[in-house]
mmCIF file of N, CA, C and O in Angstrom:
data_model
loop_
_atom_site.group_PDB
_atom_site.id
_atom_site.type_symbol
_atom_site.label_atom_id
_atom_site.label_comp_id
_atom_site.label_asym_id
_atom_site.label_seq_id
_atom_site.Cartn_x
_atom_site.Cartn_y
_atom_site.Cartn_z
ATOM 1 N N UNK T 1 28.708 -2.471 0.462
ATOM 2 C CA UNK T 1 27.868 -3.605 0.796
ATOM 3 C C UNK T 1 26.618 -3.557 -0.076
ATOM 4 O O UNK T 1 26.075 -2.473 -0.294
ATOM 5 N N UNK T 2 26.138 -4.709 -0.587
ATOM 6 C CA UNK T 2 24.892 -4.593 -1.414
ATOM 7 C C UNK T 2 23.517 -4.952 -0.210
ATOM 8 O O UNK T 2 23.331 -5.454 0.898
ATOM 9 N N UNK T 3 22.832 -4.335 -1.270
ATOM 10 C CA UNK T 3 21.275 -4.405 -0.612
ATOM 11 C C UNK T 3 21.149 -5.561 0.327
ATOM 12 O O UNK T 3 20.951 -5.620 1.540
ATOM 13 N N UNK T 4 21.381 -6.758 -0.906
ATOM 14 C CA UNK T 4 21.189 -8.321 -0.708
ATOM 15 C C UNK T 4 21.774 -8.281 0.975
ATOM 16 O O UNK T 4 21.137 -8.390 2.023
ATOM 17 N N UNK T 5 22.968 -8.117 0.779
ATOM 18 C CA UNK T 5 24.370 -8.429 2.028
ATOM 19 C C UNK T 5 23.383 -7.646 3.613
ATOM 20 O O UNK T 5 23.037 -8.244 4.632
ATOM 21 N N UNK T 6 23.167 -6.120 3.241
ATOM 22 C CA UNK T 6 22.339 -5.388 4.305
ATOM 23 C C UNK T 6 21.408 -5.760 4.857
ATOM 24 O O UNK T 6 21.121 -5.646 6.049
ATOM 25 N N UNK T 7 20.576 -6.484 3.606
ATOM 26 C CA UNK T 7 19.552 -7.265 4.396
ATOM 27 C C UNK T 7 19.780 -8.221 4.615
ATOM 28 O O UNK T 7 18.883 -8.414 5.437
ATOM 29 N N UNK T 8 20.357 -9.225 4.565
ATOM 30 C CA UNK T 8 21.082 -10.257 5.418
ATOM 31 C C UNK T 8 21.618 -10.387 6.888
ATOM 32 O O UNK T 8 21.395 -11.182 7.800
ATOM 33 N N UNK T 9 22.429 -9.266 6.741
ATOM 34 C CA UNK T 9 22.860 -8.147 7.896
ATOM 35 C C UNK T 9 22.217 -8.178 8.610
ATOM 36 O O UNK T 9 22.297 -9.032 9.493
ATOM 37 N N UNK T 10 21.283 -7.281 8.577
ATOM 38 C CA UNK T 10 19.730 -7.234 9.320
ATOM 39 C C UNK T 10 19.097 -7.710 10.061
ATOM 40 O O UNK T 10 18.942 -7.433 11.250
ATOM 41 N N UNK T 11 18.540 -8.687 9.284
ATOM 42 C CA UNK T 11 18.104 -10.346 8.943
ATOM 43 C C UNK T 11 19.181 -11.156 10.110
ATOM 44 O O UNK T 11 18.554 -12.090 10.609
ATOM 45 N N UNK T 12 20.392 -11.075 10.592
ATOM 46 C CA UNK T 12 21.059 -12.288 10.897
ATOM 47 C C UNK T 12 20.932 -13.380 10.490
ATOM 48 O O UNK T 12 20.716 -14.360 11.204
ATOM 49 N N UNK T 13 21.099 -13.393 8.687
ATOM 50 C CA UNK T 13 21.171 -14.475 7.849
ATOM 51 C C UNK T 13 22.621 -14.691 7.372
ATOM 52 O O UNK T 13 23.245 -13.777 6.833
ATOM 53 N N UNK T 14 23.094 -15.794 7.557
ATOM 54 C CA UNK T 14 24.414 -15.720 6.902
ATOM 55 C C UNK T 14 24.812 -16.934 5.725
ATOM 56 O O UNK T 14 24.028 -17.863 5.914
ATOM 57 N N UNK T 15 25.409 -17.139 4.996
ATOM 58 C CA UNK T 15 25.801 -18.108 4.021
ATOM 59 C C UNK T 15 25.120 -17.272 2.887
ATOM 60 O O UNK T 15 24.838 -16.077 2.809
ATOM 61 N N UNK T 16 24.962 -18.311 2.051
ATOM 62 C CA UNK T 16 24.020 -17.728 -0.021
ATOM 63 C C UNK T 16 23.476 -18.890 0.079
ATOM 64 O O UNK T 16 23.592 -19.297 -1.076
ATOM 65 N N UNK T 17 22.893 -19.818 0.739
ATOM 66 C CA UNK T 17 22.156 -20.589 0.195
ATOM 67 C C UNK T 17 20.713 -20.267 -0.356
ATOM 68 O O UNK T 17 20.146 -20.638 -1.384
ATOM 69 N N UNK T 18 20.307 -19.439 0.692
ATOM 70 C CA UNK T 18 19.133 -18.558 0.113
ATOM 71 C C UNK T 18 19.294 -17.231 -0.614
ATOM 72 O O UNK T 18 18.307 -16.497 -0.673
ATOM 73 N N UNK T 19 19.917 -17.024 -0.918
ATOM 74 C CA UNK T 19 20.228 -15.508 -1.710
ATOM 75 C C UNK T 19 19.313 -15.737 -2.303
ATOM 76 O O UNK T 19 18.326 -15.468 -1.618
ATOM 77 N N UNK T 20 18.957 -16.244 -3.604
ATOM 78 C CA UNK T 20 17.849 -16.432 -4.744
ATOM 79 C C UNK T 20 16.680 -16.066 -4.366
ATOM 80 O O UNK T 20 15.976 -15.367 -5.095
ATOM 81 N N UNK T 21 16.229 -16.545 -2.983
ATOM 82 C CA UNK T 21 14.893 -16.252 -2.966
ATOM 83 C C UNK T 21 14.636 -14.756 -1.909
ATOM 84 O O UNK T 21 13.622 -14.076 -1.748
ATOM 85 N N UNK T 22 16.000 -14.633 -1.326
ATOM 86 C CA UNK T 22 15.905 -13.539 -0.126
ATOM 87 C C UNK T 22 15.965 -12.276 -1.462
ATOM 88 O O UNK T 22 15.141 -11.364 -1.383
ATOM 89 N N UNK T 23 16.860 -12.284 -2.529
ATOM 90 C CA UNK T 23 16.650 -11.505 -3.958
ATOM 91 C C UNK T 23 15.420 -11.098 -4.021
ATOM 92 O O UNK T 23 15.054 -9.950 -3.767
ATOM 93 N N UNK T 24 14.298 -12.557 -4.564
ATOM 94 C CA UNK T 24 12.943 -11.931 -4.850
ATOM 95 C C UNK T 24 12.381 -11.635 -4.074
ATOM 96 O O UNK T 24 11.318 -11.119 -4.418
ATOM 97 N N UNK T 25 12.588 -11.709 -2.830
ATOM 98 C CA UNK T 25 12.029 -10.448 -1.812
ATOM 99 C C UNK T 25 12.110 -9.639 -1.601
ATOM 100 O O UNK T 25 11.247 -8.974 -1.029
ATOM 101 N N UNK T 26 13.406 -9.184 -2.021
ATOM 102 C CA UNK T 26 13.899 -7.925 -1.858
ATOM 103 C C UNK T 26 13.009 -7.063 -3.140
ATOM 104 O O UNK T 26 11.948 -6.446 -3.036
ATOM 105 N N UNK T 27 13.664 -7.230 -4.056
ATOM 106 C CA UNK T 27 12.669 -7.491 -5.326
ATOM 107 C C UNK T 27 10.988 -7.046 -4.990
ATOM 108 O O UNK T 27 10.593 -5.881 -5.027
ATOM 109 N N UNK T 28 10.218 -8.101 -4.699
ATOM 110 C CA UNK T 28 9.040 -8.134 -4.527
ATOM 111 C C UNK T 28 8.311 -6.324 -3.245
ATOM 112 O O UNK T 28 7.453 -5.442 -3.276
ATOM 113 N N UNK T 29 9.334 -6.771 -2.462
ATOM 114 C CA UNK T 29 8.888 -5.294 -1.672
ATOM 115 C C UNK T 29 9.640 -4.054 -2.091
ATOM 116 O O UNK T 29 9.366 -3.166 -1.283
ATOM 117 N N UNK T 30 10.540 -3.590 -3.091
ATOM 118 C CA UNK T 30 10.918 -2.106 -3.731
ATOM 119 C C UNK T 30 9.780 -2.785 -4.917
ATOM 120 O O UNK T 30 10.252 -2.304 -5.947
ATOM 121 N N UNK T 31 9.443 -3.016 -5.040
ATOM 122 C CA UNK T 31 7.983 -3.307 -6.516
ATOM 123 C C UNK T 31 7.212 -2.757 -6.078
ATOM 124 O O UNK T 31 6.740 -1.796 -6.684
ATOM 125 N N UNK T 32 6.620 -3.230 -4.490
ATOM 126 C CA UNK T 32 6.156 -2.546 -4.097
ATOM 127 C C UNK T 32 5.373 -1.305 -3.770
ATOM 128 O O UNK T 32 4.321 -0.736 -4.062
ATOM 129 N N UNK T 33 6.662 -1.162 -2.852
ATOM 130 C CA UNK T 33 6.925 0.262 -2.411
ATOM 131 C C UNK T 33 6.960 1.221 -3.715
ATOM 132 O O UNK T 33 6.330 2.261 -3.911
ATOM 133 N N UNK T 34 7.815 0.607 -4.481
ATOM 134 C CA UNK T 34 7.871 1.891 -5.914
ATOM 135 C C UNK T 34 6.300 2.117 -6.797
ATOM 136 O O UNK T 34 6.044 3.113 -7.474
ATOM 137 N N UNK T 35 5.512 1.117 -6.619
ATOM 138 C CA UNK T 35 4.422 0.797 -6.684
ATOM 139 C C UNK T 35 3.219 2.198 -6.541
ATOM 140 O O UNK T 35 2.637 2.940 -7.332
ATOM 141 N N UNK T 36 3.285 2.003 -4.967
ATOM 142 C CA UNK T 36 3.281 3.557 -3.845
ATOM 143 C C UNK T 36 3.518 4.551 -3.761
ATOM 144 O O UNK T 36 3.055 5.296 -2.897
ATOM 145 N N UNK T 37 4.322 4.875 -4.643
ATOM 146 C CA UNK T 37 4.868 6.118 -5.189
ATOM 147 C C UNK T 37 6.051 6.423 -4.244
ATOM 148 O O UNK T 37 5.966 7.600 -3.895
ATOM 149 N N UNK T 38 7.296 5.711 -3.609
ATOM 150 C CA UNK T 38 8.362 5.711 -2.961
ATOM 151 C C UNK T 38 9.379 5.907 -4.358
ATOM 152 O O UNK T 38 9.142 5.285 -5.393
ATOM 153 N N UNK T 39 10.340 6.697 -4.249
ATOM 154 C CA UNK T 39 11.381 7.056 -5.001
ATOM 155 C C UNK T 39 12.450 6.267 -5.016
ATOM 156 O O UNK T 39 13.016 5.698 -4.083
ATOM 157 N N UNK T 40 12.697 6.283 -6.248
ATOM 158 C CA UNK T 40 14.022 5.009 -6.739
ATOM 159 C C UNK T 40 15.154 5.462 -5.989
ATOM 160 O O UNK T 40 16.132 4.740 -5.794
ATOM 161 N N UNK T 41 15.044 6.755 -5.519
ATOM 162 C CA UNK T 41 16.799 7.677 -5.084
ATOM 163 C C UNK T 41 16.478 6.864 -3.423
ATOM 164 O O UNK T 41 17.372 6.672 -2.598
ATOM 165 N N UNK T 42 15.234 6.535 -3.251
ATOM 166 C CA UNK T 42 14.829 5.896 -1.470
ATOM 167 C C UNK T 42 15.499 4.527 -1.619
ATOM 168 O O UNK T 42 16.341 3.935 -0.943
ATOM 169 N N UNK T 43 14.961 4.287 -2.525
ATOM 170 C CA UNK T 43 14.790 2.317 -2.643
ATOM 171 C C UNK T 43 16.473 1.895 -2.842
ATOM 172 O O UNK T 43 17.142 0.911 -2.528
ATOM 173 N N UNK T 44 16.774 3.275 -3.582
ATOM 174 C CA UNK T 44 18.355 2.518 -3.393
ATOM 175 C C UNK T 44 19.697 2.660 -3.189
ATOM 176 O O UNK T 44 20.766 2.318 -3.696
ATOM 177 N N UNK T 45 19.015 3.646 -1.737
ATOM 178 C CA UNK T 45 19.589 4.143 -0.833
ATOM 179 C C UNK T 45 19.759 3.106 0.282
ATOM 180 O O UNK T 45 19.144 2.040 0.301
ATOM 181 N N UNK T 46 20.812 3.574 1.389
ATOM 182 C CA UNK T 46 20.982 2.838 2.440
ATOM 183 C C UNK T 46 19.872 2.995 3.480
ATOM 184 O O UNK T 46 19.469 2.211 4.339
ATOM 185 N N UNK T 47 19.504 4.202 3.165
ATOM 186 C CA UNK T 47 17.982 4.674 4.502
ATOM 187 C C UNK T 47 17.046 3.441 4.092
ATOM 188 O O UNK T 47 16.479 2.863 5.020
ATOM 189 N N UNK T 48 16.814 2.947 2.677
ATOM 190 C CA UNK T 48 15.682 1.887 2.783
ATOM 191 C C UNK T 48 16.171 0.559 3.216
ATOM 192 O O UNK T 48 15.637 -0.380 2.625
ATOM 193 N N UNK T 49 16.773 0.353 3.820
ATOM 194 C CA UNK T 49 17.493 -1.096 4.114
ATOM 195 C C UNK T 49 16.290 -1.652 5.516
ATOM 196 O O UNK T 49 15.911 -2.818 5.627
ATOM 197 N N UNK T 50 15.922 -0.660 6.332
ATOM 198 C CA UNK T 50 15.407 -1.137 7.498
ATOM 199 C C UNK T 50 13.736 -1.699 6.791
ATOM 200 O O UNK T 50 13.208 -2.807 6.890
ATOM 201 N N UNK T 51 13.305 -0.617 6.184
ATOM 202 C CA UNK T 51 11.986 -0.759 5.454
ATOM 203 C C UNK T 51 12.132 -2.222 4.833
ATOM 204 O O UNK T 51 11.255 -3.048 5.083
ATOM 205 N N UNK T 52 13.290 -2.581 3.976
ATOM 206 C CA UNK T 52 13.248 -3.119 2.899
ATOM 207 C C UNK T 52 13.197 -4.726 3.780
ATOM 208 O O UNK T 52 12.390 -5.611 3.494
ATOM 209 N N UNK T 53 14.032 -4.810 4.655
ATOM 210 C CA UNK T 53 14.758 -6.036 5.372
ATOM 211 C C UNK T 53 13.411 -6.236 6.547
ATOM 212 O O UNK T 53 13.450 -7.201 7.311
ATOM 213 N N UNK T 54 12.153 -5.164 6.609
ATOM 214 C CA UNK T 54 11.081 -5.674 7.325
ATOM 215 C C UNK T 54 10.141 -6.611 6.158
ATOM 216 O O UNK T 54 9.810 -7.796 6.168
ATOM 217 N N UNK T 55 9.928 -5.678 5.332
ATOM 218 C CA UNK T 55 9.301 -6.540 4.330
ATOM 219 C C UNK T 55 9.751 -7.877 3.854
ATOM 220 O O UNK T 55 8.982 -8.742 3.435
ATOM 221 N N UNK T 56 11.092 -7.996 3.948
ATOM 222 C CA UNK T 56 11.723 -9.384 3.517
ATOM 223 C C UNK T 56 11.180 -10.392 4.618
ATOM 224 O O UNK T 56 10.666 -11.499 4.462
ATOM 225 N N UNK T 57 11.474 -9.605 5.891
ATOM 226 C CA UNK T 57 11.088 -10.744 7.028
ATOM 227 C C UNK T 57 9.706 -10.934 7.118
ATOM 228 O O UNK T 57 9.364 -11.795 7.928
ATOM 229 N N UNK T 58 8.675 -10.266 6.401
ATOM 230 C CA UNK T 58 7.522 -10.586 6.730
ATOM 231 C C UNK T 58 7.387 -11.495 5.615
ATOM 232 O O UNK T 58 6.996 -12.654 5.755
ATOM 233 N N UNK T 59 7.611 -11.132 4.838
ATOM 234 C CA UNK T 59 7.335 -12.422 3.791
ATOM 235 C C UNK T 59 7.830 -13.536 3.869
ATOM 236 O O UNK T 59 7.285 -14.601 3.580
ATOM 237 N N UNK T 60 9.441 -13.277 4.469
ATOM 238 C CA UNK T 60 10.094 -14.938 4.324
ATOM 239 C C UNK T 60 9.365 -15.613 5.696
ATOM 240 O O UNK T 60 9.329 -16.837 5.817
ATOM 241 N N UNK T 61 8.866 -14.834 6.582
ATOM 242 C CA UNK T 61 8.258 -15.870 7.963
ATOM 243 C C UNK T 61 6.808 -16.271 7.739
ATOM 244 O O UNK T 61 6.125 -16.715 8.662
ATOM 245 N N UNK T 62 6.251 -16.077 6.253
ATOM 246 C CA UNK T 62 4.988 -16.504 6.353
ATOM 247 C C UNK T 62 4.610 -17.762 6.779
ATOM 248 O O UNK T 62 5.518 -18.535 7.084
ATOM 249 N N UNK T 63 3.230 -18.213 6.883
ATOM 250 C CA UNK T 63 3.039 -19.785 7.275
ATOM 251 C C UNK T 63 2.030 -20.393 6.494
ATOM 252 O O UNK T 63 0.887 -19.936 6.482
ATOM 253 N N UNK T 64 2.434 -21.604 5.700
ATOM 254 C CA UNK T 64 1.312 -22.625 5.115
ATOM 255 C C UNK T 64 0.636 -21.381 4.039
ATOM 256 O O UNK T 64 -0.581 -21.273 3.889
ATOM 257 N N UNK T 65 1.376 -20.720 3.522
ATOM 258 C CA UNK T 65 1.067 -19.688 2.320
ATOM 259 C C UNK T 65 -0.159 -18.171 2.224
ATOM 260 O O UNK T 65 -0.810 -17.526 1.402
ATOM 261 N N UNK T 66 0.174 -18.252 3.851
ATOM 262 C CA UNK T 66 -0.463 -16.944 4.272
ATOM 263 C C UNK T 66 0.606 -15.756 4.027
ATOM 264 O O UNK T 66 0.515 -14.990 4.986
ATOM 265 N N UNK T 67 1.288 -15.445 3.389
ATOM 266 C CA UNK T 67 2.157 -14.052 3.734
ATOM 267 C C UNK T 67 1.535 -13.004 3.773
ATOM 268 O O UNK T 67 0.941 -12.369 2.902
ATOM 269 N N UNK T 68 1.742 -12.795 5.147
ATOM 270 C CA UNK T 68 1.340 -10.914 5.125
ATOM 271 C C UNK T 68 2.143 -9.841 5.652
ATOM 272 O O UNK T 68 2.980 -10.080 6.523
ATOM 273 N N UNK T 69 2.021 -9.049 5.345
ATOM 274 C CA UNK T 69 2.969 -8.070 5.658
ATOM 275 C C UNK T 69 2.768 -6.952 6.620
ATOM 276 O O UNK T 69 1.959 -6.114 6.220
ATOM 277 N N UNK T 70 3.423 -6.673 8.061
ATOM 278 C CA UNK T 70 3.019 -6.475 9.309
ATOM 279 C C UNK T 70 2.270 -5.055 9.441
ATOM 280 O O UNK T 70 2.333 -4.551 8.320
ATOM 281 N N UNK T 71 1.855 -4.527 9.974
ATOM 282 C CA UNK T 71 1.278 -3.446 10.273
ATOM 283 C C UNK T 71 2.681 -1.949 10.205
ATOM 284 O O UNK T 71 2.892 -0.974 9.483
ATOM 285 N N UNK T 72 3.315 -2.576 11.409
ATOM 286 C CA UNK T 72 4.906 -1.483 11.181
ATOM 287 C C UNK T 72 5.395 -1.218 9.372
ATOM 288 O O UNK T 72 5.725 -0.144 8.868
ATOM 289 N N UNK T 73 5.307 -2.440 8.755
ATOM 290 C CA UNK T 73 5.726 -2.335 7.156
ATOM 291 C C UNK T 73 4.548 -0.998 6.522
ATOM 292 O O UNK T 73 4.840 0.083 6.011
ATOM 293 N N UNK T 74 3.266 -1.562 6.786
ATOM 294 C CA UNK T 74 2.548 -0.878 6.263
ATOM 295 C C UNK T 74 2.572 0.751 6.252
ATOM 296 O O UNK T 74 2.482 1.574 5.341
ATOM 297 N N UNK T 75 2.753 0.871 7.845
ATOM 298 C CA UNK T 75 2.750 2.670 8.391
ATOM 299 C C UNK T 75 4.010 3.028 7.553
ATOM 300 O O UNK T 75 3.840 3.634 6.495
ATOM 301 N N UNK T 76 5.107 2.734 7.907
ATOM 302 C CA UNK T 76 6.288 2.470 7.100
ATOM 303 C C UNK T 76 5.645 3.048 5.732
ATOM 304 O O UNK T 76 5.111 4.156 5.686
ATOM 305 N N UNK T 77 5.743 2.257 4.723
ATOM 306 C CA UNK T 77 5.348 2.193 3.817
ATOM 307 C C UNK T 77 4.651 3.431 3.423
ATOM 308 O O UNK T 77 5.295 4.275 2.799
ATOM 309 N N UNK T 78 3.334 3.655 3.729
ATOM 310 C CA UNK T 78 3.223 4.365 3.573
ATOM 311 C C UNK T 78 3.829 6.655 3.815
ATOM 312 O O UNK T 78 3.737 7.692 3.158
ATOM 313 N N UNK T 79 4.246 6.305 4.844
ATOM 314 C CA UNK T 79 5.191 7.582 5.278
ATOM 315 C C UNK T 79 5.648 7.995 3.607
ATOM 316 O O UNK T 79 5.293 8.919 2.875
ATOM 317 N N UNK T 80 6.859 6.528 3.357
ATOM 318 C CA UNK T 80 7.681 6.624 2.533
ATOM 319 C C UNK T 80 7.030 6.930 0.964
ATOM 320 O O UNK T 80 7.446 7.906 0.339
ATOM 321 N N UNK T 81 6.139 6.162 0.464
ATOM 322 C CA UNK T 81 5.327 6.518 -0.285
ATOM 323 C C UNK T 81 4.724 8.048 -0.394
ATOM 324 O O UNK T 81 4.988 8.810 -1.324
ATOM 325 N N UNK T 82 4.205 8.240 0.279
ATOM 326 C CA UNK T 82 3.524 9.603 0.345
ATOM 327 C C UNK T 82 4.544 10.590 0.317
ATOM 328 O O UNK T 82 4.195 11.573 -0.336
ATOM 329 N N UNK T 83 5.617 10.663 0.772
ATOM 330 C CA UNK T 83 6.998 11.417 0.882
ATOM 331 C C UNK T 83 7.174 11.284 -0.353
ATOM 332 O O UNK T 83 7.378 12.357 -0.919
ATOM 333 N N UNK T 84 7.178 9.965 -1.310
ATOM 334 C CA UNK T 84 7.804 10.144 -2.706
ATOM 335 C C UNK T 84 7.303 11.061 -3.722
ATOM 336 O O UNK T 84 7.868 11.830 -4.499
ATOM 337 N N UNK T 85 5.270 10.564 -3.350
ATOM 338 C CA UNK T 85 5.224 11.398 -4.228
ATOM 339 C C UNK T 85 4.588 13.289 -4.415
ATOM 340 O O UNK T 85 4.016 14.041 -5.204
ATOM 341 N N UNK T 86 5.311 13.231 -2.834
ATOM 342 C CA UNK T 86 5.115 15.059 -2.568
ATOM 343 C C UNK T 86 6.674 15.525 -3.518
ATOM 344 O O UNK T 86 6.989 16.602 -4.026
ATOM 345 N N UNK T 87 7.266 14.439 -3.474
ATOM 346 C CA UNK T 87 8.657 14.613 -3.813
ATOM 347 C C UNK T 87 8.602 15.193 -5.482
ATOM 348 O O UNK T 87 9.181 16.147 -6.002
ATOM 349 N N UNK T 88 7.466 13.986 -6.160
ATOM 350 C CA UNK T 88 7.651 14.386 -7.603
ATOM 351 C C UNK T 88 6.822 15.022 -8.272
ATOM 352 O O UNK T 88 6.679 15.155 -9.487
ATOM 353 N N UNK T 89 6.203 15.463 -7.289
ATOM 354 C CA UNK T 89 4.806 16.569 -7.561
ATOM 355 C C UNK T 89 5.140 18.204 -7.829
ATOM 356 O O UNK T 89 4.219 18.999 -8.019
#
């Protein structure tokens, strides 16, 4: 199963009409996260699917062009980050 499909999964999104943009979300939060110092062996792994598919939902539910990204993403986030880069230290 691909990323895309997992977080869909997730998500309880079904069809491709949005694939394209649920992509650059996906996209937009491993940029992120890799950003943060989270490891590529995380990002594209199956363990990041829950991380990855929160960030998607925070972005795709923004309103009138506020997106923000929830507090849980953040703690999240960071764990994973900081884990990466004890990892490559």
């Amino acid at each position: 199963m691909t990323q895309l499909e997992q977080v869909k999964d997730s998500l309880g999104i079904t069809g491709n009409y949005q694939d394209a943009t649920l992509q650059n979300y996906i996209d937009e939060v491993k940029q992120f996260l890799e950003a943060g110092g989270a490891s590529i062996d995380f990002l594209e792994s199956n363990e990041s699917t829950g991380l990855i598919s929160r960030g998607v939902a925070d972005l795709w539910n923004y309103g009138a062009g506020g997106a923000t990204l929830s507090p849980y993403f953040f703690q999240r986030a960071a764990q994973v980050c900081l884990k990466g880069r004890a990892e490559n230290s």
